[in-house]
Amino acid sequence: MTFGVESALSSAVFLSEDGGVITGQLAWQAAAGCPERFIPAPRRSIEQQVALPGGEVDAVDLVAATLRQVAERAGAVAGGEVEDVRLVVPAGWGPRRRTWLRHAAHRAGLPQPRLVEAPVAVATRLLASGVQLPVGSYVVVCDVGGGAEVSVLRRGPAGFEVLATLSDASAGGSAVDDALIGAVCVGEPNAPVPDGPASDGARWVLLASVRAAKHALGEHPAVTVPLPGGPAVVVNGSVLEQAARPIAQRVAKLAVKAVAAAEVDPAEVAGLYVVGGMAGMPSVAEALAEGVGVAPVVLADPALAAVCGAADAGAAIVGVGAEVVESPVPPVRRAVAIAVPGFASLVLVAQFLLTAQWNGWYLHRWALLNWGELAMAAVFALVAALGAGTVIASALAARPGEAPASAGGQVGTGILASMSLGVAVAGLYAVVGSVYINQEVGSFLRWALLPIAPVVVVAAVMAVVAARQWRQPVGGWSQVLAFPIGSVVCAAVGMALIQYSLTADRWPDLVLWIDAAGRVGGLLLGVGVVMAVVSTPLLRLILAAPLGVISAAIVSQAASGILGIIYATAVAVWWARQVWARVIRPARPPVRTP
């Protein structure tokens, strides 16, 4: 799509005296006659009024004029109205700037746009062009247009995640234009040129000539630059490189800082890709290679790489070497993993209440209770509630059209809601137990809430990480939140057998079997602890035997509470490991260079 003789439409605008807005190359031509009405980059004036002769103009209207012309041209080429709009935005833009751009699109008469971050669009373009970027690999995208923006991305199962992004408005093509003006005017490549509008149109005419010469030097060894009120000057590639070298070095320093901010070793970077109008300059490639230590790759048609990537962003692209991602909707086995701890929790709390050992007389009765069983019932209630969060978190993470930060906030909210439900159920167990046994509620609350406190803290940390950082776990949220079902079964059956051995009527012919049931219960409880703490099968086999024997040996009324606390601690350790190994510091798979 072209705009007259232009392959791309300049963002510059000119406000005529009758209130009309002239865009593109025509705006540059009109700037010579009335420079005070010319605005070369209205997008930099967002959220404020632009002062012009005769009053002020809202900057959003100026951007809307350019978008309106693009929409009209696109409709003419497509032969119909534009229905799908995607706008490329810098990764460093916050919610206010993004909302501002949406308002500009709305005033231009466009439908609700989808905003695509520039580095994500470029990375998507890489996949579409066949570049191999395995899940877990790190990519650096250096966008050198009017300014410079360097972003470090990691490819996750759900897409690309921006780990760090830094920008510098004085390290791009605009700075090169100013340096080149200094070179052709006074022979000093780095002579500063004022940024504000000139008192006449000479500066804009010269700037337009320098910009045209800069682009022409990509195909010609030398070009002539006409100077307003003076003779023309011949500019060759060496003059341009001399003017661009200090700016290229600033870009390289920005890239080094971005990689350091992302906490990524440069040796782990799968590729450094350069896009934007300055991408083809040799000085940029040399400075990046020397500064970052990775040979940069300039994409074909670098000025349009982000735009083409934004067009590809809605397609389902699977790069070569990409891993298969688990379905975001939990399967039936996940529902079973939710139901089993919930059922185990109800069974244990029922046994805890119905098998209480009563002592004393009618008016002074008191119950001997297995507090460890109440603690485990509360733990299983919390595990079941957090397991239900797999449905919420996975479904929210997979919603189409959601921005990563928005989806992350919803996933964090889902985890917090599930956690609150589990704590409420544990508290309900304590209140019901207090009323049923007719004892003070303090002991019940201590044994129901304190053992689950570490799990609650870790789950809250996971929710904050999801909401603030948005790191999509490997395998999806359904795997992260699904507690091992084998551990639940072993521990629940073990505690139920222990309680049976402590409260059953000890008939002479059943004493041996009752004691054996208690020892088996202790053994199973120890195995359940190992299954929660250890994930390696071989290590489970090694540790299960000694820990099972120890827990079987200490089975008694006095030690039942200790056994319950041990298992609650094991559950907290499992959750802490999930947060660290799967969310905060996920394992990095081997990276293959494209």
Coordinates of C-alpha atoms in Angstrom, one line a residue:
M1 CA 0.0 0.0 0.0
T2 CA 1.5 3.4 -1.1
F3 CA 0.5 7.0 -0.5
G4 CA 1.1 8.7 -3.8
V5 CA 4.9 8.6 -4.3
E6 CA 5.5 7.6 -0.7
S7 CA 5.8 3.9 0.3
A8 CA 5.0 5.0 3.9
L9 CA 3.0 7.9 5.3
S10 CA 5.0 10.3 7.4
S11 CA 3.4 11.1 10.8
A12 CA 4.1 14.9 10.3
V13 CA 1.0 17.1 10.0
F14 CA 0.3 20.7 9.0
L15 CA -2.6 22.7 10.4
S16 CA -4.0 25.0 7.8
E17 CA -5.6 28.4 8.6
D18 CA -9.1 27.0 7.9
G19 CA -8.6 24.2 10.5
G20 CA -7.9 21.4 8.1
V21 CA -5.0 19.0 8.7
I22 CA -2.5 18.2 6.0
T23 CA -0.6 14.9 6.4
G24 CA 2.5 13.2 5.1
Q25 CA 4.8 14.7 2.4
L26 CA 2.3 17.5 1.7
A27 CA 2.7 18.6 5.3
W28 CA 6.5 18.8 4.9
Q29 CA 6.0 20.9 1.7
A30 CA 3.6 23.3 3.4
A31 CA 6.0 23.8 6.3
A32 CA 8.3 26.0 4.2
G33 CA 5.6 28.7 3.9
C34 CA 4.2 28.6 7.5
P35 CA 6.6 26.7 9.8
E36 CA 4.7 27.6 13.0
R37 CA 1.8 25.4 11.9
F38 CA 4.0 22.4 11.2
I39 CA 4.3 19.5 13.7
P40 CA 6.8 16.8 12.7
A41 CA 5.9 14.3 15.3
P42 CA 2.4 14.9 16.9
R43 CA 2.5 11.5 18.7
R44 CA 5.2 12.9 21.0
S45 CA 2.8 15.6 22.2
I46 CA 0.3 13.2 23.7
E47 CA -1.9 14.1 26.7
Q48 CA -1.4 17.9 26.1
Q49 CA -2.6 20.7 23.8
V50 CA -0.4 21.7 20.9
A51 CA 0.0 25.5 20.7
L52 CA -0.5 26.9 17.2
P53 CA -1.3 30.3 15.8
G54 CA -5.0 31.1 16.6
G55 CA -5.3 28.7 19.5
E56 CA -4.5 25.3 20.8
V57 CA -5.3 21.9 19.1
D58 CA -5.7 18.6 20.8
A59 CA -2.8 16.3 19.8
V60 CA -5.2 13.4 19.5
D61 CA -6.9 15.1 16.6
L62 CA -3.7 15.5 14.8
V63 CA -2.8 11.8 15.1
A64 CA -6.4 10.9 14.2
A65 CA -6.0 12.8 10.9
T66 CA -3.1 10.5 9.9
L67 CA -4.9 7.4 10.9
R68 CA -8.0 8.5 9.0
Q69 CA -5.9 8.9 5.8
V70 CA -4.4 5.4 6.3
A71 CA -7.9 3.9 6.9
E72 CA -9.2 5.5 3.7
R73 CA -6.3 4.2 1.7
A74 CA -6.6 0.7 3.2
G75 CA -10.4 0.7 2.5
A76 CA -9.7 1.7 -1.1
V77 CA -7.1 -1.1 -1.6
A78 CA -9.3 -3.7 0.2
G79 CA -12.5 -2.6 -1.6
G80 CA -14.5 -2.3 1.7
E81 CA -14.5 -0.9 5.2
V82 CA -11.6 -1.7 7.6
E83 CA -12.8 -4.2 10.2
D84 CA -9.6 -5.4 11.9
V85 CA -7.3 -2.7 13.2
R86 CA -3.9 -3.4 14.8
L87 CA -1.7 -0.5 16.0
V88 CA 2.0 -1.0 16.9
V89 CA 3.0 0.7 20.1
P90 CA 6.4 0.8 22.0
A91 CA 6.7 -1.8 24.7
G92 CA 7.5 1.0 27.2
W93 CA 4.1 2.7 26.8
G94 CA 1.9 2.6 29.8
P95 CA -1.9 2.3 30.1
R96 CA -2.5 6.1 29.7
R97 CA -0.6 6.3 26.4
R98 CA -2.3 3.2 25.0
T99 CA -5.7 4.6 25.9
W100 CA -4.8 7.9 24.3
L101 CA -3.9 6.1 21.0
R102 CA -7.2 4.2 21.2
H103 CA -9.0 7.5 21.5
A104 CA -7.2 8.7 18.3
A105 CA -8.3 5.6 16.4
H106 CA -11.8 6.2 17.6
R107 CA -11.8 9.8 16.4
A108 CA -10.5 8.6 13.1
G109 CA -13.6 6.4 12.7
L110 CA -11.8 3.1 13.1
P111 CA -13.1 0.1 15.0
Q112 CA -11.7 -0.8 18.4
P113 CA -8.0 -1.4 17.6
R114 CA -5.8 -4.2 19.0
L115 CA -2.5 -2.8 20.3
V116 CA 0.6 -4.9 19.6
E117 CA 3.9 -4.1 21.3
A118 CA 6.6 -3.5 18.7
P119 CA 9.1 -6.0 19.9
V120 CA 6.4 -8.7 20.2
A121 CA 5.3 -7.9 16.6
V122 CA 8.9 -8.3 15.4
A123 CA 9.4 -11.6 17.2
T124 CA 6.1 -12.8 15.8
R125 CA 7.4 -11.9 12.3
L126 CA 10.5 -13.9 12.9
L127 CA 8.4 -17.0 13.6
A128 CA 6.3 -16.4 10.5
S129 CA 9.5 -16.1 8.4
G130 CA 10.7 -19.5 9.6
V131 CA 13.3 -18.5 12.3
Q132 CA 13.7 -21.2 14.9
L133 CA 13.0 -19.8 18.4
P134 CA 12.3 -22.7 20.8
V135 CA 10.1 -22.1 23.9
G136 CA 12.4 -20.6 26.6
S137 CA 14.8 -18.9 24.3
Y138 CA 15.8 -15.2 24.7
V139 CA 15.6 -12.6 21.9
V140 CA 16.8 -9.0 21.8
V141 CA 14.9 -6.7 19.5
C142 CA 16.6 -3.3 18.7
D143 CA 14.2 -0.9 17.1
V144 CA 16.1 2.1 15.8
G145 CA 13.6 4.5 14.1
G146 CA 13.1 8.1 15.1
G147 CA 14.3 7.1 18.5
A148 CA 15.7 3.8 19.9
E149 CA 13.9 1.1 21.9
V150 CA 15.7 -2.1 22.9
S151 CA 13.7 -5.0 24.4
V152 CA 14.6 -8.4 25.7
L153 CA 12.0 -11.1 25.2
R154 CA 11.5 -14.7 26.3
R155 CA 9.4 -17.0 24.3
G156 CA 7.0 -18.8 26.5
P157 CA 4.3 -21.4 25.8
A158 CA 1.6 -18.7 25.4
G159 CA 3.7 -16.3 23.4
F160 CA 6.5 -13.7 23.8
E161 CA 7.1 -12.0 27.2
V162 CA 8.9 -8.7 27.4
L163 CA 11.5 -9.1 30.2
A164 CA 13.0 -5.6 29.9
T165 CA 12.7 -2.6 27.6
L166 CA 14.6 0.6 27.5
S167 CA 14.2 3.6 25.2
D168 CA 16.2 6.7 24.3
A169 CA 14.6 9.4 22.1
S170 CA 18.1 10.8 21.3
A171 CA 19.5 7.6 20.0
G172 CA 17.6 7.2 16.7
G173 CA 17.2 8.6 13.3
S174 CA 16.1 12.0 14.4
A175 CA 19.5 12.5 16.2
V176 CA 21.3 11.3 13.0
D177 CA 19.3 13.9 11.0
D178 CA 20.4 16.7 13.4
A179 CA 24.0 15.5 13.2
L180 CA 23.9 15.3 9.5
I181 CA 22.5 18.9 9.3
G182 CA 25.4 20.0 11.4
A183 CA 27.8 18.2 9.0
V184 CA 26.5 19.7 5.8
C185 CA 26.0 23.2 7.3
V186 CA 29.1 23.8 9.4
G187 CA 31.2 20.7 8.7
E188 CA 30.8 19.4 12.2
P189 CA 28.9 16.1 12.3
N190 CA 27.8 16.4 15.9
A191 CA 26.8 20.0 16.0
P192 CA 23.5 20.3 17.9
V193 CA 20.4 21.5 16.1
P194 CA 17.5 23.1 18.0
D195 CA 14.5 20.8 18.4
G196 CA 11.8 23.5 18.4
P197 CA 10.2 25.1 15.4
A198 CA 12.3 27.6 13.5
S199 CA 11.3 31.2 12.8
D200 CA 11.1 30.4 9.1
G201 CA 10.7 27.3 7.0
A202 CA 14.4 27.0 6.1
R203 CA 15.1 24.4 8.8
W204 CA 12.2 22.2 7.8
V205 CA 13.2 22.4 4.1
L206 CA 16.7 21.4 5.1
L207 CA 15.6 18.6 7.3
A208 CA 13.4 17.2 4.6
S209 CA 16.3 17.3 2.2
V210 CA 18.6 15.6 4.7
R211 CA 16.1 12.9 5.4
A212 CA 15.7 12.2 1.7
A213 CA 19.5 12.1 1.2
K214 CA 19.9 9.7 4.1
H215 CA 17.5 7.2 2.6
A216 CA 19.0 7.7 -0.9
L217 CA 22.5 6.8 0.4
G218 CA 21.3 3.3 0.9
E219 CA 21.3 2.9 -2.9
H220 CA 23.7 5.5 -4.1
P221 CA 27.3 6.2 -3.1
A222 CA 26.7 10.0 -2.9
V223 CA 23.9 12.4 -3.2
T224 CA 23.5 16.2 -3.4
V225 CA 21.7 18.0 -0.6
P226 CA 20.4 21.5 -1.6
L227 CA 20.9 24.1 1.1
P228 CA 18.4 26.9 1.5
G229 CA 20.0 30.2 0.5
G230 CA 23.3 28.5 -0.4
P231 CA 25.1 26.1 -2.7
A232 CA 24.3 22.4 -2.7
V233 CA 26.5 20.0 -0.7
V234 CA 27.6 16.5 -1.8
V235 CA 27.1 13.9 1.0
N236 CA 28.5 10.4 0.8
G237 CA 28.3 7.3 2.9
S238 CA 31.3 8.1 5.0
V239 CA 29.8 11.5 6.1
L240 CA 26.6 9.7 7.1
E241 CA 28.5 7.0 9.0
Q242 CA 30.6 9.6 10.8
A243 CA 27.4 11.4 11.8
A244 CA 25.7 8.2 12.9
R245 CA 28.6 6.6 14.8
P246 CA 28.0 8.4 18.2
I247 CA 24.3 7.6 18.0
A248 CA 25.0 4.0 17.1
Q249 CA 27.2 3.7 20.2
R250 CA 24.4 5.1 22.4
V251 CA 22.1 2.4 20.9
A252 CA 24.7 -0.3 21.8
K253 CA 25.0 1.0 25.4
L254 CA 21.2 0.9 25.6
A255 CA 21.1 -2.7 24.4
V256 CA 23.7 -3.7 27.0
K257 CA 21.7 -2.1 29.8
A258 CA 18.5 -3.8 28.6
V259 CA 20.1 -7.2 28.6
A260 CA 21.5 -6.5 32.1
A261 CA 18.1 -5.3 33.3
A262 CA 16.5 -8.6 32.1
E263 CA 19.1 -10.6 34.1
V264 CA 20.0 -12.6 31.0
D265 CA 23.5 -13.8 30.1
P266 CA 24.4 -12.5 26.7
A267 CA 25.6 -16.0 25.9
E268 CA 22.0 -17.2 26.2
V269 CA 20.6 -14.8 23.7
A270 CA 19.3 -16.7 20.7
G271 CA 19.4 -13.7 18.4
L272 CA 19.8 -9.9 18.2
Y273 CA 17.5 -8.5 15.6
V274 CA 17.6 -4.9 14.3
V275 CA 14.6 -3.1 12.8
G276 CA 13.7 0.5 12.0
G277 CA 15.0 3.1 9.6
M278 CA 18.6 3.1 10.9
A279 CA 18.9 -0.7 10.9
G280 CA 20.9 -0.9 7.7
M281 CA 23.7 1.4 8.8
P282 CA 27.0 -0.5 9.2
S283 CA 27.9 1.6 12.3
V284 CA 24.8 0.3 14.1
A285 CA 25.7 -3.3 13.5
E286 CA 29.3 -2.8 14.4
A287 CA 28.4 -1.0 17.7
L288 CA 25.9 -3.7 18.7
A289 CA 28.2 -6.6 17.9
E290 CA 31.0 -5.0 20.0
G291 CA 28.8 -3.9 22.9
V292 CA 26.5 -6.9 23.3
G293 CA 28.8 -9.5 22.0
V294 CA 26.1 -11.0 19.7
A295 CA 26.2 -10.6 15.9
P296 CA 23.1 -8.5 15.0
V297 CA 20.7 -9.6 12.2
V298 CA 19.0 -6.9 10.2
L299 CA 15.5 -8.0 9.1
A300 CA 14.4 -7.7 5.5
D301 CA 12.5 -4.4 5.0
P302 CA 13.4 -3.4 8.6
A303 CA 11.2 -0.3 8.6
L304 CA 8.0 -2.4 8.1
A305 CA 9.0 -5.5 10.2
A306 CA 6.9 -4.5 13.2
V307 CA 3.9 -3.7 11.0
C308 CA 4.1 -7.0 9.2
G309 CA 4.5 -8.8 12.6
A310 CA 1.4 -7.1 13.9
A311 CA -0.5 -8.4 11.0
D312 CA 0.7 -11.9 11.8
A313 CA 0.0 -11.5 15.5
G314 CA -3.5 -13.0 15.3
A315 CA -2.4 -16.1 13.4
A316 CA -1.5 -19.3 15.1
I317 CA 2.2 -19.6 14.4
V318 CA 4.3 -22.5 15.6
G319 CA 8.0 -22.1 15.0
V320 CA 10.2 -25.0 14.2
G321 CA 11.4 -26.5 17.5
A322 CA 8.5 -25.1 19.5
E323 CA 7.1 -27.2 22.3
V324 CA 3.6 -28.5 22.4
V325 CA 1.6 -26.4 24.9
E326 CA -0.8 -28.1 27.2
S327 CA -4.5 -27.3 26.6
P328 CA -5.4 -24.2 28.7
V329 CA -8.7 -25.9 29.8
P330 CA -7.9 -28.5 32.5
P331 CA -8.8 -32.1 31.4
V332 CA -10.9 -34.5 33.5
R333 CA -7.9 -35.6 35.5
R334 CA -7.6 -32.1 36.8
A335 CA -11.2 -32.2 38.0
V336 CA -10.3 -35.5 39.8
A337 CA -7.3 -33.8 41.4
I338 CA -9.7 -31.2 42.8
A339 CA -12.3 -33.6 44.0
V340 CA -9.9 -36.0 45.8
P341 CA -8.4 -33.5 48.3
G342 CA -11.8 -32.1 48.9
F343 CA -13.3 -35.5 49.6
A344 CA -10.3 -36.4 51.8
S345 CA -10.8 -33.1 53.8
L346 CA -14.4 -33.9 54.5
V347 CA -13.7 -37.5 55.5
L348 CA -10.9 -36.5 57.9
V349 CA -12.9 -33.7 59.6
A350 CA -15.9 -36.0 60.0
Q351 CA -13.7 -38.7 61.6
F352 CA -12.0 -36.0 63.7
L353 CA -15.4 -35.0 65.2
L354 CA -17.2 -38.4 65.3
T355 CA -14.3 -40.4 66.9
A356 CA -13.5 -37.9 69.7
Q357 CA -12.6 -39.7 73.0
W358 CA -14.9 -38.4 75.7
N359 CA -13.7 -38.3 79.3
G360 CA -15.1 -37.1 82.7
W361 CA -18.6 -37.0 84.1
Y362 CA -21.7 -35.8 82.5
L363 CA -21.4 -32.2 83.7
H364 CA -17.6 -32.1 83.3
R365 CA -17.0 -34.0 80.0
W366 CA -14.0 -33.2 77.8
A367 CA -12.8 -34.7 74.6
L368 CA -9.4 -36.0 73.6
L369 CA -9.0 -34.9 70.0
N370 CA -6.5 -35.7 67.2
W371 CA -5.5 -32.1 66.4
G372 CA -3.2 -33.4 63.6
E373 CA -6.2 -34.7 61.8
L374 CA -7.9 -31.3 61.9
A375 CA -4.8 -29.7 60.6
M376 CA -4.6 -32.1 57.7
A377 CA -8.3 -31.6 56.9
A378 CA -7.7 -27.8 56.7
V379 CA -4.7 -28.4 54.5
F380 CA -6.6 -30.6 52.1
A381 CA -9.5 -28.0 52.0
L382 CA -7.0 -25.3 51.0
V383 CA -5.4 -27.6 48.4
A384 CA -8.8 -28.4 46.9
A385 CA -9.7 -24.7 46.7
L386 CA -6.3 -23.8 45.1
G387 CA -6.7 -26.7 42.7
A388 CA -10.0 -25.2 41.6
G389 CA -8.0 -22.2 40.7
T390 CA -6.6 -24.2 37.8
V391 CA -9.9 -23.8 36.1
I392 CA -10.1 -20.1 36.8
A393 CA -6.4 -19.3 36.1
S394 CA -6.1 -21.5 32.9
A395 CA -9.3 -20.2 31.4
L396 CA -8.4 -16.5 32.1
A397 CA -4.9 -17.0 30.7
A398 CA -6.3 -18.4 27.5
R399 CA -8.9 -15.8 26.8
P400 CA -8.4 -14.4 23.3
G401 CA -7.7 -10.7 22.9
E402 CA -6.5 -10.2 26.4
A403 CA -3.3 -8.1 26.9
P404 CA -0.7 -10.1 29.0
A405 CA -0.8 -7.6 31.9
S406 CA -4.6 -7.7 32.0
A407 CA -4.7 -11.5 31.9
G408 CA -2.0 -11.7 34.6
G409 CA -4.1 -9.5 36.9
Q410 CA -7.1 -11.8 36.4
V411 CA -5.1 -14.9 37.0
G412 CA -3.8 -13.4 40.3
T413 CA -7.3 -12.5 41.3
G414 CA -8.4 -16.1 40.6
I415 CA -5.7 -17.5 42.8
L416 CA -6.5 -15.0 45.6
A417 CA -10.2 -15.9 45.4
S418 CA -9.4 -19.6 45.6
M419 CA -7.1 -19.1 48.5
S420 CA -9.7 -17.1 50.4
L421 CA -12.2 -19.9 49.9
G422 CA -9.8 -22.5 51.3
V423 CA -9.1 -20.3 54.4
A424 CA -12.9 -19.8 54.9
V425 CA -13.5 -23.5 54.8
A426 CA -10.7 -24.2 57.3
G427 CA -12.2 -21.5 59.6
L428 CA -15.6 -23.1 59.2
Y429 CA -14.2 -26.5 60.3
A430 CA -12.9 -24.8 63.5
V431 CA -16.2 -23.1 64.3
V432 CA -18.3 -26.3 63.6
G433 CA -15.8 -28.4 65.7
S434 CA -16.0 -26.0 68.6
V435 CA -19.8 -26.0 68.6
Y436 CA -20.0 -29.8 68.2
I437 CA -17.5 -30.6 70.9
N438 CA -18.7 -27.7 73.0
Q439 CA -15.2 -26.4 73.8
E440 CA -13.5 -23.0 73.3
V441 CA -12.9 -22.1 69.7
G442 CA -9.3 -21.0 70.2
S443 CA -7.7 -24.4 70.0
F444 CA -9.7 -25.3 67.0
L445 CA -8.7 -22.1 65.2
R446 CA -5.0 -22.6 66.0
W447 CA -5.0 -26.1 64.6
A448 CA -7.1 -25.2 61.5
L449 CA -5.5 -21.9 60.5
L450 CA -1.9 -21.9 61.6
P451 CA -0.8 -25.0 59.7
I452 CA -2.1 -23.6 56.4
A453 CA -0.6 -20.1 57.0
P454 CA 2.7 -20.9 55.1
V455 CA 0.7 -22.2 52.1
V456 CA -1.4 -19.1 52.2
V457 CA 1.7 -16.8 52.1
V458 CA 3.2 -18.7 49.2
A459 CA 0.0 -18.7 47.2
A460 CA -0.3 -14.9 47.8
V461 CA 3.2 -14.5 46.4
M462 CA 2.2 -16.5 43.3
A463 CA -0.8 -14.3 42.8
V464 CA 1.4 -11.2 43.0
V465 CA 3.9 -12.6 40.6
A466 CA 1.1 -13.4 38.1
A467 CA -0.5 -10.0 38.5
R468 CA 2.6 -7.8 38.5
Q469 CA 5.1 -9.7 36.4
W470 CA 3.0 -12.0 34.3
R471 CA 5.4 -14.9 33.7
Q472 CA 3.4 -17.7 32.0
P473 CA 4.5 -21.0 33.6
V474 CA 5.8 -23.8 31.5
G475 CA 2.9 -26.2 31.0
G476 CA 0.2 -23.6 32.0
W477 CA -1.4 -22.8 35.3
S478 CA -3.2 -26.1 35.4
Q479 CA 0.1 -27.9 36.0
V480 CA 1.4 -25.3 38.5
L481 CA -1.7 -25.4 40.8
A482 CA -2.3 -29.2 40.6
F483 CA -1.0 -30.8 43.9
P484 CA 0.2 -34.4 43.4
I485 CA -2.8 -36.6 43.9
G486 CA -0.7 -39.6 45.1
S487 CA 0.5 -37.6 48.1
V488 CA -3.1 -36.7 49.0
V489 CA -4.3 -40.3 48.9
C490 CA -1.4 -41.7 50.9
A491 CA -1.5 -39.0 53.6
A492 CA -5.3 -39.0 54.0
V493 CA -5.5 -42.8 54.2
G494 CA -2.5 -42.8 56.6
M495 CA -4.0 -40.3 59.0
A496 CA -7.4 -42.1 58.9
L497 CA -5.7 -45.3 59.9
I498 CA -3.8 -43.6 62.6
Q499 CA -7.0 -42.1 64.1
Y500 CA -8.6 -45.5 63.9
S501 CA -5.8 -47.1 65.8
L502 CA -6.0 -44.5 68.5
T503 CA -9.8 -44.6 69.0
A504 CA -11.0 -48.1 68.1
D505 CA -12.2 -50.5 70.8
R506 CA -9.2 -52.6 71.6
W507 CA -10.8 -56.1 71.8
P508 CA -8.1 -58.7 72.7
D509 CA -8.4 -60.5 69.3
L510 CA -8.1 -57.1 67.4
V511 CA -5.3 -55.4 69.3
L512 CA -2.6 -56.7 66.9
W513 CA -4.6 -55.6 63.9
I514 CA -5.4 -52.2 65.3
D515 CA -1.8 -51.5 66.2
A516 CA -0.7 -52.7 62.7
A517 CA -3.2 -50.3 61.1
G518 CA -1.6 -47.4 63.1
R519 CA 1.9 -48.4 61.9
V520 CA 0.7 -48.7 58.3
G521 CA -1.0 -45.3 58.6
G522 CA 2.2 -43.8 59.8
L523 CA 4.1 -45.4 57.0
L524 CA 1.7 -44.1 54.4
L525 CA 1.8 -40.6 55.9
G526 CA 5.6 -40.6 55.7
V527 CA 5.3 -41.7 52.0
G528 CA 2.8 -38.9 51.4
V529 CA 5.3 -36.3 52.8
V530 CA 8.1 -37.6 50.6
M531 CA 5.8 -37.4 47.5
A532 CA 5.0 -33.8 48.3
V533 CA 8.5 -32.6 48.9
V534 CA 10.4 -34.7 46.3
S535 CA 9.6 -34.9 42.6
T536 CA 12.3 -37.2 41.3
P537 CA 11.0 -40.9 41.3
L538 CA 14.3 -42.4 42.3
L539 CA 14.8 -40.0 45.1
R540 CA 11.3 -40.7 46.3
L541 CA 12.1 -44.4 46.5
I542 CA 15.3 -43.7 48.5
L543 CA 13.7 -41.3 51.0
A544 CA 10.2 -42.9 51.4
A545 CA 11.5 -46.0 53.3
P546 CA 13.4 -44.2 56.2
L547 CA 10.8 -41.4 56.6
G548 CA 7.9 -43.9 56.5
V549 CA 9.6 -46.1 59.1
I550 CA 10.2 -43.1 61.4
S551 CA 6.7 -41.8 61.2
A552 CA 5.3 -45.3 61.8
A553 CA 7.5 -45.7 64.8
I554 CA 6.3 -42.5 66.5
V555 CA 2.5 -43.1 66.0
S556 CA 0.8 -42.2 69.3
Q557 CA -1.8 -39.9 70.7
A558 CA 0.9 -37.4 71.7
A559 CA 2.6 -37.5 68.3
S560 CA -0.5 -37.2 66.1
G561 CA -0.4 -33.4 66.1
I562 CA 3.3 -33.5 65.1
L563 CA 2.5 -35.8 62.2
G564 CA -0.2 -33.4 60.9
I565 CA 2.2 -30.4 61.2
I566 CA 4.9 -32.3 59.3
Y567 CA 2.5 -32.9 56.4
A568 CA 1.3 -29.3 56.4
T569 CA 5.0 -28.2 56.2
A570 CA 5.6 -30.6 53.3
V571 CA 2.6 -29.0 51.4
A572 CA 4.1 -25.5 52.0
V573 CA 7.5 -26.7 50.7
W574 CA 5.8 -28.0 47.6
W575 CA 4.1 -24.7 46.9
A576 CA 7.3 -22.7 47.5
R577 CA 9.1 -25.0 45.0
Q578 CA 6.3 -24.4 42.4
V579 CA 6.6 -20.7 42.8
W580 CA 10.4 -20.7 42.5
A581 CA 11.0 -23.4 39.9
R582 CA 8.0 -22.8 37.6
V583 CA 7.1 -19.1 37.9
I584 CA 9.9 -16.9 39.3
R585 CA 13.0 -18.8 38.0
P586 CA 11.8 -21.4 35.5
A587 CA 14.3 -23.8 34.1
R588 CA 15.8 -22.6 30.9
P589 CA 15.9 -25.1 28.1
P590 CA 18.9 -25.3 25.8
V591 CA 18.8 -22.5 23.3
R592 CA 19.5 -23.2 19.6
T593 CA 20.8 -20.4 17.6
P594 CA 18.7 -19.6 14.6

